[in-house]
């Protein structure tokens, strides 16, 4: 089983649509969770951290379910500029260690 | 603004050449930096963890004699791909932690070996 698994997509959605991405991780001892965004041929950029209580940043909402080892990202009112690959990222080594493990990413294309 | 600077952004060279990539943390000290590699349509794969003043920790399957890492100061880590071959062509990215914040990534270096 892969350490961090995501649906690769692509997700092709019209502008204004709501889209959800899912991610599962295999190590129950994982401590920190993030969503990164990676544009084509660019470095990943942190989109948001993910907390057990769930967190929201504008049109983006992240959820964490530790019992199911499942992370989600919801994007509301999609914009053309949201087109990118979204990476689910997990700190597998636990608190105090900053080594990250990346999923392969889910590609999103927002269509006019 | 950028907190991690990586140079060069693009390298094209002949097989057998050694290539050096620099990763700098700007305005903060990074005791630990990370080097990743990403092949097309694949996830970022951690190659090694670079610790200031000590030897790097390499992930399984990464040849330490092939990928030399030096972290001589708190703001600079270098990755040297020695005697590069076409199969080493990839996107190499470094990252660093700023305190307990999530990692910040450099712009990446696209390496093409002919």
PDB file of C-alpha atoms in Angstrom:
ATOM      1  CA  UNK A   1       0.000   0.000   0.000  1.00  0.00           C
ATOM      2  CA  UNK A   2       1.339   3.431  -0.911  1.00  0.00           C
ATOM      3  CA  UNK A   3       2.151   5.709   1.996  1.00  0.00           C
ATOM      4  CA  UNK A   4       0.070   8.576   0.652  1.00  0.00           C
ATOM      5  CA  UNK A   5      -2.517   7.827  -1.977  1.00  0.00           C
ATOM      6  CA  UNK A   6      -4.533  10.218  -4.104  1.00  0.00           C
ATOM      7  CA  UNK A   7      -6.848   9.977  -7.062  1.00  0.00           C
ATOM      8  CA  UNK A   8      -4.644  11.257  -9.911  1.00  0.00           C
ATOM      9  CA  UNK A   9      -7.577  12.707 -11.850  1.00  0.00           C
ATOM     10  CA  UNK A  10      -7.649  14.703 -13.987  1.00  0.00           C
ATOM     11  CA  UNK A  11     -10.653  16.551 -12.691  1.00  0.00           C
ATOM     12  CA  UNK A  12     -12.070  18.790 -15.397  1.00  0.00           C
ATOM     13  CA  UNK A  13     -14.656  21.160 -13.932  1.00  0.00           C
ATOM     14  CA  UNK A  14     -16.387  24.334 -15.145  1.00  0.00           C
ATOM     15  CA  UNK A  15     -15.739  27.677 -13.518  1.00  0.00           C
ATOM     16  CA  UNK A  16     -17.805  28.135 -10.413  1.00  0.00           C
ATOM     17  CA  UNK A  17     -18.053  24.431  -9.656  1.00  0.00           C
ATOM     18  CA  UNK A  18     -17.267  22.832  -6.333  1.00  0.00           C
ATOM     19  CA  UNK A  19     -14.680  20.073  -6.416  1.00  0.00           C
ATOM     20  CA  UNK A  20     -13.395  17.733  -3.713  1.00  0.00           C
ATOM     21  CA  UNK A  21     -10.144  15.817  -3.524  1.00  0.00           C
ATOM     22  CA  UNK A  22      -9.447  12.882  -1.269  1.00  0.00           C
ATOM     23  CA  UNK A  23      -6.300  11.423   0.137  1.00  0.00           C
ATOM     24  CA  UNK A  24      -5.501   8.453   2.351  1.00  0.00           C
ATOM     25  CA  UNK A  25      -2.356   7.755   4.303  1.00  0.00           C
ATOM     26  CA  UNK A  26      -1.092   4.465   5.623  1.00  0.00           C
ATOM     27  CA  UNK A  27       0.843   5.356   8.751  1.00  0.00           C
ATOM     28  CA  UNK A  28      -1.445   5.930  11.714  1.00  0.00           C
ATOM     29  CA  UNK A  29       1.394   7.650  13.581  1.00  0.00           C
ATOM     30  CA  UNK A  30       1.448  10.530  11.106  1.00  0.00           C
ATOM     31  CA  UNK A  31       1.330  13.858  12.855  1.00  0.00           C
ATOM     32  CA  UNK A  32       1.074  16.687  10.363  1.00  0.00           C
ATOM     33  CA  UNK A  33      -0.889  17.038   7.169  1.00  0.00           C
ATOM     34  CA  UNK A  34      -0.823  19.556   4.374  1.00  0.00           C
ATOM     35  CA  UNK A  35      -2.166  20.366   0.967  1.00  0.00           C
ATOM     36  CA  UNK A  36       0.344  21.791  -1.470  1.00  0.00           C
ATOM     37  CA  UNK A  37      -0.328  23.149  -4.912  1.00  0.00           C
ATOM     38  CA  UNK A  38       2.058  22.555  -7.785  1.00  0.00           C
ATOM     39  CA  UNK A  39       1.777  24.345 -11.088  1.00  0.00           C
ATOM     40  CA  UNK A  40       3.226  22.739 -14.195  1.00  0.00           C
ATOM     41  CA  UNK A  41       7.025  22.628 -14.061  1.00  0.00           C
ATOM     42  CA  UNK A  42       7.110  24.639 -10.834  1.00  0.00           C
ATOM     43  CA  UNK A  43       7.925  23.949  -7.206  1.00  0.00           C
ATOM     44  CA  UNK A  44       5.165  22.991  -4.735  1.00  0.00           C
ATOM     45  CA  UNK A  45       3.654  25.814  -2.729  1.00  0.00           C
ATOM     46  CA  UNK A  46       1.886  25.348   0.563  1.00  0.00           C
ATOM     47  CA  UNK A  47      -1.864  25.787   0.185  1.00  0.00           C
ATOM     48  CA  UNK A  48      -2.906  25.007   3.729  1.00  0.00           C
ATOM     49  CA  UNK A  49      -2.223  22.860   6.730  1.00  0.00           C
ATOM     50  CA  UNK A  50      -4.895  20.374   7.756  1.00  0.00           C
ATOM     51  CA  UNK A  51      -6.165  20.077  11.309  1.00  0.00           C
ATOM     52  CA  UNK A  52      -8.413  17.552  13.003  1.00  0.00           C
ATOM     53  CA  UNK A  53     -10.998  20.225  13.654  1.00  0.00           C
ATOM     54  CA  UNK A  54     -11.089  21.096   9.971  1.00  0.00           C
ATOM     55  CA  UNK A  55     -10.021  24.436   8.658  1.00  0.00           C
ATOM     56  CA  UNK A  56     -11.104  26.887   6.029  1.00  0.00           C
ATOM     57  CA  UNK A  57      -9.241  29.501   4.044  1.00  0.00           C
ATOM     58  CA  UNK A  58     -11.508  31.447   1.732  1.00  0.00           C
ATOM     59  CA  UNK A  59     -12.843  29.057  -0.886  1.00  0.00           C
ATOM     60  CA  UNK A  60     -10.724  26.178   0.396  1.00  0.00           C
ATOM     61  CA  UNK A  61     -11.744  23.789   3.171  1.00  0.00           C
ATOM     62  CA  UNK A  62      -9.571  20.972   4.479  1.00  0.00           C
ATOM     63  CA  UNK A  63     -10.695  18.094   6.652  1.00  0.00           C
ATOM     64  CA  UNK A  64      -8.813  15.372   8.491  1.00  0.00           C
ATOM     65  CA  UNK A  65     -10.271  12.110   9.742  1.00  0.00           C
ATOM     66  CA  UNK A  66      -7.613  10.388  11.824  1.00  0.00           C
ATOM     67  CA  UNK A  67      -9.717   7.301  12.467  1.00  0.00           C
ATOM     68  CA  UNK A  68     -10.099   6.672   8.741  1.00  0.00           C
ATOM     69  CA  UNK A  69      -6.659   8.097   7.902  1.00  0.00           C
ATOM     70  CA  UNK A  70      -8.316  10.289   5.341  1.00  0.00           C
ATOM     71  CA  UNK A  71      -7.752  13.880   4.278  1.00  0.00           C
ATOM     72  CA  UNK A  72      -9.890  15.983   1.990  1.00  0.00           C
ATOM     73  CA  UNK A  73      -9.744  19.316   0.224  1.00  0.00           C
ATOM     74  CA  UNK A  74     -12.856  21.123  -0.979  1.00  0.00           C
ATOM     75  CA  UNK A  75     -12.640  23.998  -3.436  1.00  0.00           C
ATOM     76  CA  UNK A  76     -15.750  26.112  -3.863  1.00  0.00           C
ATOM     77  CA  UNK A  77     -16.507  28.503  -6.721  1.00  0.00           C
ATOM     78  CA  UNK A  78     -13.582  27.227  -8.813  1.00  0.00           C
ATOM     79  CA  UNK A  79     -11.537  29.793 -10.689  1.00  0.00           C
ATOM     80  CA  UNK A  80      -9.449  29.300 -13.792  1.00  0.00           C
ATOM     81  CA  UNK A  81      -6.416  30.100 -11.676  1.00  0.00           C
ATOM     82  CA  UNK A  82      -7.136  27.067  -9.488  1.00  0.00           C
ATOM     83  CA  UNK A  83      -5.956  24.808 -12.323  1.00  0.00           C
ATOM     84  CA  UNK A  84      -2.947  22.959 -10.928  1.00  0.00           C
ATOM     85  CA  UNK A  85      -1.924  19.691  -9.335  1.00  0.00           C
ATOM     86  CA  UNK A  86      -2.878  19.383  -5.673  1.00  0.00           C
ATOM     87  CA  UNK A  87      -0.517  17.385  -3.516  1.00  0.00           C
ATOM     88  CA  UNK A  88      -1.520  15.654  -0.315  1.00  0.00           C
ATOM     89  CA  UNK A  89       1.458  15.741   2.019  1.00  0.00           C
ATOM     90  CA  UNK A  90       2.015  13.933   5.287  1.00  0.00           C
ATOM     91  CA  UNK A  91       4.670  14.153   7.957  1.00  0.00           C
ATOM     92  CA  UNK A  92       5.201  10.451   8.576  1.00  0.00           C
ATOM     93  CA  UNK A  93       8.011  10.724  11.034  1.00  0.00           C
ATOM     94  CA  UNK A  94       6.051  12.489  13.714  1.00  0.00           C
ATOM     95  CA  UNK A  95       6.272  15.789  15.467  1.00  0.00           C
ATOM     96  CA  UNK A  96       9.751  17.282  15.632  1.00  0.00           C
ATOM     97  CA  UNK A  97      10.840  15.754  12.360  1.00  0.00           C
ATOM     98  CA  UNK A  98      10.140  17.667   9.207  1.00  0.00           C
ATOM     99  CA  UNK A  99      10.452  14.905   6.652  1.00  0.00           C
ATOM    100  CA  UNK A 100       7.475  14.973   4.311  1.00  0.00           C
ATOM    101  CA  UNK A 101       5.947  12.323   2.113  1.00  0.00           C
ATOM    102  CA  UNK A 102       4.042  13.416  -0.954  1.00  0.00           C
ATOM    103  CA  UNK A 103       1.170  11.877  -2.804  1.00  0.00           C
ATOM    104  CA  UNK A 104       1.377  11.815  -6.574  1.00  0.00           C
ATOM    105  CA  UNK A 105      -1.077  14.644  -6.781  1.00  0.00           C
ATOM    106  CA  UNK A 106      -4.503  15.235  -8.246  1.00  0.00           C
ATOM    107  CA  UNK A 107      -4.658  17.308 -11.377  1.00  0.00           C
ATOM    108  CA  UNK A 108      -7.396  19.912 -11.622  1.00  0.00           C
ATOM    109  CA  UNK A 109      -8.370  21.743 -14.781  1.00  0.00           C
ATOM    110  CA  UNK A 110     -10.964  24.493 -14.442  1.00  0.00           C
ATOM    111  CA  UNK A 111     -12.623  25.147 -17.759  1.00  0.00           C
ATOM    112  CA  UNK A 112     -14.162  28.479 -18.846  1.00  0.00           C
TER     113      UNK A 112
ATOM    114  CA  UNK B   1       8.605  36.743  -1.128  1.00  0.00           C
ATOM    115  CA  UNK B   2      10.787  33.704  -1.611  1.00  0.00           C
ATOM    116  CA  UNK B   3      12.305  32.251   1.521  1.00  0.00           C
ATOM    117  CA  UNK B   4      14.322  29.554  -0.231  1.00  0.00           C
ATOM    118  CA  UNK B   5      16.412  30.273  -3.299  1.00  0.00           C
ATOM    119  CA  UNK B   6      17.661  27.568  -5.643  1.00  0.00           C
ATOM    120  CA  UNK B   7      20.183  27.970  -8.435  1.00  0.00           C
ATOM    121  CA  UNK B   8      20.456  27.283 -11.306  1.00  0.00           C
ATOM    122  CA  UNK B   9      16.886  26.870 -12.488  1.00  0.00           C
ATOM    123  CA  UNK B  10      17.823  25.059 -15.670  1.00  0.00           C
ATOM    124  CA  UNK B  11      20.824  22.988 -16.677  1.00  0.00           C
ATOM    125  CA  UNK B  12      21.484  21.245 -19.954  1.00  0.00           C
ATOM    126  CA  UNK B  13      24.764  19.399 -20.231  1.00  0.00           C
ATOM    127  CA  UNK B  14      26.523  16.439 -21.740  1.00  0.00           C
ATOM    128  CA  UNK B  15      26.619  12.984 -20.246  1.00  0.00           C
ATOM    129  CA  UNK B  16      29.516  12.582 -17.823  1.00  0.00           C
ATOM    130  CA  UNK B  17      29.390  16.155 -16.556  1.00  0.00           C
ATOM    131  CA  UNK B  18      29.059  16.893 -12.856  1.00  0.00           C
ATOM    132  CA  UNK B  19      26.383  19.428 -11.962  1.00  0.00           C
ATOM    133  CA  UNK B  20      26.169  21.460  -8.773  1.00  0.00           C
ATOM    134  CA  UNK B  21      22.886  22.846  -7.481  1.00  0.00           C
ATOM    135  CA  UNK B  22      22.716  25.390  -4.675  1.00  0.00           C
ATOM    136  CA  UNK B  23      19.939  25.860  -2.166  1.00  0.00           C
ATOM    137  CA  UNK B  24      19.917  28.916   0.073  1.00  0.00           C
ATOM    138  CA  UNK B  25      17.623  29.875   2.893  1.00  0.00           C
ATOM    139  CA  UNK B  26      16.997  33.607   2.811  1.00  0.00           C
ATOM    140  CA  UNK B  27      16.860  35.572   6.037  1.00  0.00           C
ATOM    141  CA  UNK B  28      16.694  32.519   8.244  1.00  0.00           C
ATOM    142  CA  UNK B  29      18.917  29.712   9.390  1.00  0.00           C
ATOM    143  CA  UNK B  30      18.075  26.223   8.273  1.00  0.00           C
ATOM    144  CA  UNK B  31      19.741  23.468  10.221  1.00  0.00           C
ATOM    145  CA  UNK B  32      17.972  20.948   8.017  1.00  0.00           C
ATOM    146  CA  UNK B  33      17.343  21.090   4.302  1.00  0.00           C
ATOM    147  CA  UNK B  34      15.809  18.454   2.091  1.00  0.00           C
ATOM    148  CA  UNK B  35      16.539  17.414  -1.474  1.00  0.00           C
ATOM    149  CA  UNK B  36      13.800  15.951  -3.647  1.00  0.00           C
ATOM    150  CA  UNK B  37      13.598  14.645  -7.163  1.00  0.00           C
ATOM    151  CA  UNK B  38      10.519  14.556  -9.339  1.00  0.00           C
ATOM    152  CA  UNK B  39      10.196  12.663 -12.583  1.00  0.00           C
ATOM    153  CA  UNK B  40       7.397  13.590 -15.020  1.00  0.00           C
ATOM    154  CA  UNK B  41       3.928  12.755 -13.701  1.00  0.00           C
ATOM    155  CA  UNK B  42       5.429  11.333 -10.515  1.00  0.00           C
ATOM    156  CA  UNK B  43       5.376  12.519  -6.932  1.00  0.00           C
ATOM    157  CA  UNK B  44       8.238  14.299  -5.272  1.00  0.00           C
ATOM    158  CA  UNK B  45      10.595  11.719  -3.846  1.00  0.00           C
ATOM    159  CA  UNK B  46      12.857  12.596  -0.972  1.00  0.00           C
ATOM    160  CA  UNK B  47      16.462  11.894  -1.861  1.00  0.00           C
ATOM    161  CA  UNK B  48      18.258  13.000   1.261  1.00  0.00           C
ATOM    162  CA  UNK B  49      18.089  15.096   4.380  1.00  0.00           C
ATOM    163  CA  UNK B  50      20.907  17.581   4.648  1.00  0.00           C
ATOM    164  CA  UNK B  51      22.101  18.490   8.132  1.00  0.00           C
ATOM    165  CA  UNK B  52      24.347  21.470   8.745  1.00  0.00           C
ATOM    166  CA  UNK B  53      27.790  20.420   9.839  1.00  0.00           C
ATOM    167  CA  UNK B  54      27.217  16.698   9.471  1.00  0.00           C
ATOM    168  CA  UNK B  55      26.735  14.058   6.829  1.00  0.00           C
ATOM    169  CA  UNK B  56      23.518  13.906   4.880  1.00  0.00           C
ATOM    170  CA  UNK B  57      21.044  11.117   5.467  1.00  0.00           C
ATOM    171  CA  UNK B  58      20.173   9.397   2.214  1.00  0.00           C
ATOM    172  CA  UNK B  59      16.957   7.574   1.419  1.00  0.00           C
ATOM    173  CA  UNK B  60      17.085   3.971   0.377  1.00  0.00           C
ATOM    174  CA  UNK B  61      18.109   3.561  -3.220  1.00  0.00           C
ATOM    175  CA  UNK B  62      19.835   6.939  -3.501  1.00  0.00           C
ATOM    176  CA  UNK B  63      23.559   6.615  -4.152  1.00  0.00           C
ATOM    177  CA  UNK B  64      25.472   8.901  -1.816  1.00  0.00           C
ATOM    178  CA  UNK B  65      28.561   8.784  -4.030  1.00  0.00           C
ATOM    179  CA  UNK B  66      26.483   9.838  -7.002  1.00  0.00           C
ATOM    180  CA  UNK B  67      24.589  12.637  -5.277  1.00  0.00           C
ATOM    181  CA  UNK B  68      27.001  14.540  -3.073  1.00  0.00           C
ATOM    182  CA  UNK B  69      25.439  16.828  -0.522  1.00  0.00           C
ATOM    183  CA  UNK B  70      27.258  19.504   1.394  1.00  0.00           C
ATOM    184  CA  UNK B  71      25.651  21.660   4.063  1.00  0.00           C
ATOM    185  CA  UNK B  72      28.538  23.800   5.175  1.00  0.00           C
ATOM    186  CA  UNK B  73      26.548  26.692   6.592  1.00  0.00           C
ATOM    187  CA  UNK B  74      23.158  27.349   8.081  1.00  0.00           C
ATOM    188  CA  UNK B  75      21.985  29.035   4.901  1.00  0.00           C
ATOM    189  CA  UNK B  76      23.471  26.929   2.124  1.00  0.00           C
ATOM    190  CA  UNK B  77      23.205  23.318   1.024  1.00  0.00           C
ATOM    191  CA  UNK B  78      24.552  22.034  -2.270  1.00  0.00           C
ATOM    192  CA  UNK B  79      23.734  18.940  -4.276  1.00  0.00           C
ATOM    193  CA  UNK B  80      26.278  17.734  -6.812  1.00  0.00           C
ATOM    194  CA  UNK B  81      25.185  15.172  -9.358  1.00  0.00           C
ATOM    195  CA  UNK B  82      28.452  13.508 -10.275  1.00  0.00           C
ATOM    196  CA  UNK B  83      29.078  12.097 -13.757  1.00  0.00           C
ATOM    197  CA  UNK B  84      25.480  12.718 -14.724  1.00  0.00           C
ATOM    198  CA  UNK B  85      23.788  10.468 -17.248  1.00  0.00           C
ATOM    199  CA  UNK B  86      20.505  10.846 -19.158  1.00  0.00           C
ATOM    200  CA  UNK B  87      18.617   8.830 -16.532  1.00  0.00           C
ATOM    201  CA  UNK B  88      19.540  11.526 -13.997  1.00  0.00           C
ATOM    202  CA  UNK B  89      17.498  14.049 -15.958  1.00  0.00           C
ATOM    203  CA  UNK B  90      14.801  15.225 -13.595  1.00  0.00           C
ATOM    204  CA  UNK B  91      13.412  18.122 -11.605  1.00  0.00           C
ATOM    205  CA  UNK B  92      15.449  18.586  -8.425  1.00  0.00           C
ATOM    206  CA  UNK B  93      13.937  20.646  -5.615  1.00  0.00           C
ATOM    207  CA  UNK B  94      15.276  21.631  -2.232  1.00  0.00           C
ATOM    208  CA  UNK B  95      13.323  22.728   0.799  1.00  0.00           C
ATOM    209  CA  UNK B  96      13.963  24.061   4.261  1.00  0.00           C
ATOM    210  CA  UNK B  97      12.034  24.520   7.452  1.00  0.00           C
ATOM    211  CA  UNK B  98      11.667  27.946   8.945  1.00  0.00           C
ATOM    212  CA  UNK B  99      11.281  27.226  12.621  1.00  0.00           C
ATOM    213  CA  UNK B 100       8.312  24.912  13.039  1.00  0.00           C
ATOM    214  CA  UNK B 101       6.557  26.108   9.901  1.00  0.00           C
ATOM    215  CA  UNK B 102       5.885  23.762   6.982  1.00  0.00           C
ATOM    216  CA  UNK B 103       8.646  23.426   4.471  1.00  0.00           C
ATOM    217  CA  UNK B 104       9.324  26.114   1.948  1.00  0.00           C
ATOM    218  CA  UNK B 105      10.586  24.991  -1.417  1.00  0.00           C
ATOM    219  CA  UNK B 106      13.132  26.433  -3.764  1.00  0.00           C
ATOM    220  CA  UNK B 107      12.149  27.112  -7.357  1.00  0.00           C
ATOM    221  CA  UNK B 108      13.627  23.818  -8.478  1.00  0.00           C
ATOM    222  CA  UNK B 109      16.303  22.917 -10.996  1.00  0.00           C
ATOM    223  CA  UNK B 110      15.385  21.233 -14.218  1.00  0.00           C
ATOM    224  CA  UNK B 111      18.323  19.050 -15.213  1.00  0.00           C
ATOM    225  CA  UNK B 112      18.605  17.657 -18.709  1.00  0.00           C
ATOM    226  CA  UNK B 113      21.504  15.380 -19.573  1.00  0.00           C
ATOM    227  CA  UNK B 114      22.085  14.830 -23.262  1.00  0.00           C
TER     228      UNK B 114
END
